Amino acid sequence: MHDVKIVLDSKMVYEKEGHTEETTIEITGQVIIKNNVLFLRYDETMDDIGTINNTVKIKDDEAVIIRKGAVSMRQPLKKGSVTEGTYHHPYGKMLMTTKTKTCQCSWNEDKKQGLIKIDYEFAMQGQHVGLCQLIYKIGGIS
């Protein structure tokens, strides 16, 4: 396990509403490599909601994003495929469907740094919402 600095650039394009949200957060987390699978773990605190434990599990062109805490989610992703997951928030449970366009990961063990890039279209409860782009820039902590 390696402690790492994570810079997460997130971009959500809500097609129906016609607007885009872009955020960048810097957090400390951990990277674990097990059987050629990279696990990226970090905690995120959201105003008015609480703490969420995040895990991104990625290998080749497949990933699973798992969130536990004030908001819970399990979303499998596979490049070129449509997958279903669940999203739990304070107001209930929703079905989330994604069509993954990009799912890639690079990790340099010697430098303890890497990059994860995930792009997908998503729908909630069968209603198309928009596009999501997640870029995780991971660097070692000295």
Short mmCIF file of N, CA and C in Angstrom, two decimals, residues 75-84 96-103 118-123 128 130-132:
data_model
loop_
_atom_site.label_atom_id
_atom_site.label_comp_id
_atom_site.label_asym_id
_atom_site.label_seq_id
_atom_site.Cartn_x
_atom_site.Cartn_y
_atom_site.Cartn_z
N GLN A 75 -20.83 1.15 -9.18
CA GLN A 75 -21.00 1.30 -10.62
C GLN A 75 -19.90 0.57 -11.38
N PRO A 76 -20.23 -0.59 -11.96
CA PRO A 76 -19.25 -1.26 -12.82
C PRO A 76 -19.15 -0.53 -14.16
N LEU A 77 -17.95 -0.51 -14.72
CA LEU A 77 -17.70 0.16 -16.00
C LEU A 77 -16.85 -0.75 -16.87
N LYS A 78 -17.20 -0.87 -18.14
CA LYS A 78 -16.41 -1.65 -19.08
C LYS A 78 -16.44 -0.95 -20.42
N LYS A 79 -15.27 -0.63 -20.94
CA LYS A 79 -15.16 0.12 -22.20
C LYS A 79 -15.99 -0.55 -23.29
N GLY A 80 -16.84 0.26 -23.96
CA GLY A 80 -17.65 -0.22 -25.06
C GLY A 80 -18.92 -0.94 -24.64
N SER A 81 -19.18 -1.04 -23.34
CA SER A 81 -20.35 -1.78 -22.86
C SER A 81 -21.29 -0.89 -22.06
N VAL A 82 -22.53 -1.35 -21.95
CA VAL A 82 -23.52 -0.72 -21.09
C VAL A 82 -23.62 -1.56 -19.83
N THR A 83 -23.48 -0.91 -18.67
CA THR A 83 -23.53 -1.61 -17.39
C THR A 83 -24.52 -0.93 -16.46
N GLU A 84 -25.01 -1.69 -15.49
CA GLU A 84 -25.96 -1.16 -14.52
C GLU A 84 -25.36 -1.15 -13.13
N MET A 96 -28.66 3.23 -11.95
CA MET A 96 -27.78 4.03 -12.80
C MET A 96 -27.24 3.14 -13.92
N THR A 97 -27.36 3.60 -15.15
CA THR A 97 -26.86 2.87 -16.30
C THR A 97 -25.77 3.70 -16.96
N THR A 98 -24.67 3.03 -17.32
CA THR A 98 -23.58 3.75 -17.97
C THR A 98 -23.17 3.07 -19.27
N LYS A 99 -22.72 3.88 -20.21
CA LYS A 99 -22.09 3.39 -21.43
C LYS A 99 -20.68 3.97 -21.41
N THR A 100 -19.71 3.11 -21.18
CA THR A 100 -18.33 3.55 -20.97
C THR A 100 -17.62 3.76 -22.30
N LYS A 101 -17.04 4.95 -22.46
CA LYS A 101 -16.29 5.28 -23.66
C LYS A 101 -14.80 5.06 -23.46
N THR A 102 -14.28 5.50 -22.29
CA THR A 102 -12.86 5.37 -21.98
C THR A 102 -12.71 4.80 -20.58
N CYS A 103 -11.83 3.85 -20.43
CA CYS A 103 -11.50 3.30 -19.11
C CYS A 103 -10.05 2.84 -19.19
N ILE A 118 -11.55 7.92 -16.96
CA ILE A 118 -12.82 7.23 -17.20
C ILE A 118 -13.80 8.24 -17.79
N ASP A 119 -14.40 7.90 -18.93
CA ASP A 119 -15.44 8.72 -19.57
C ASP A 119 -16.65 7.84 -19.81
N TYR A 120 -17.82 8.32 -19.43
CA TYR A 120 -19.02 7.54 -19.69
C TYR A 120 -20.26 8.42 -19.83
N GLU A 121 -21.23 7.90 -20.58
CA GLU A 121 -22.56 8.48 -20.65
C GLU A 121 -23.36 7.81 -19.55
N PHE A 122 -24.28 8.55 -18.91
CA PHE A 122 -25.05 7.90 -17.86
C PHE A 122 -26.51 8.31 -17.84
N ALA A 123 -27.31 7.39 -17.31
CA ALA A 123 -28.74 7.59 -17.15
C ALA A 123 -29.12 7.20 -15.72
N HIS A 128 -31.81 9.56 -19.64
CA HIS A 128 -30.46 9.99 -20.01
C HIS A 128 -30.14 11.31 -19.30
N GLY A 130 -26.42 12.62 -19.03
CA GLY A 130 -25.34 13.33 -19.70
C GLY A 130 -24.05 12.54 -19.73
N LEU A 131 -22.95 13.27 -19.71
CA LEU A 131 -21.62 12.69 -19.81
C LEU A 131 -20.82 12.99 -18.55
N CYS A 132 -19.96 12.06 -18.17
CA CYS A 132 -19.09 12.26 -17.02
C CYS A 132 -17.66 11.91 -17.43
#
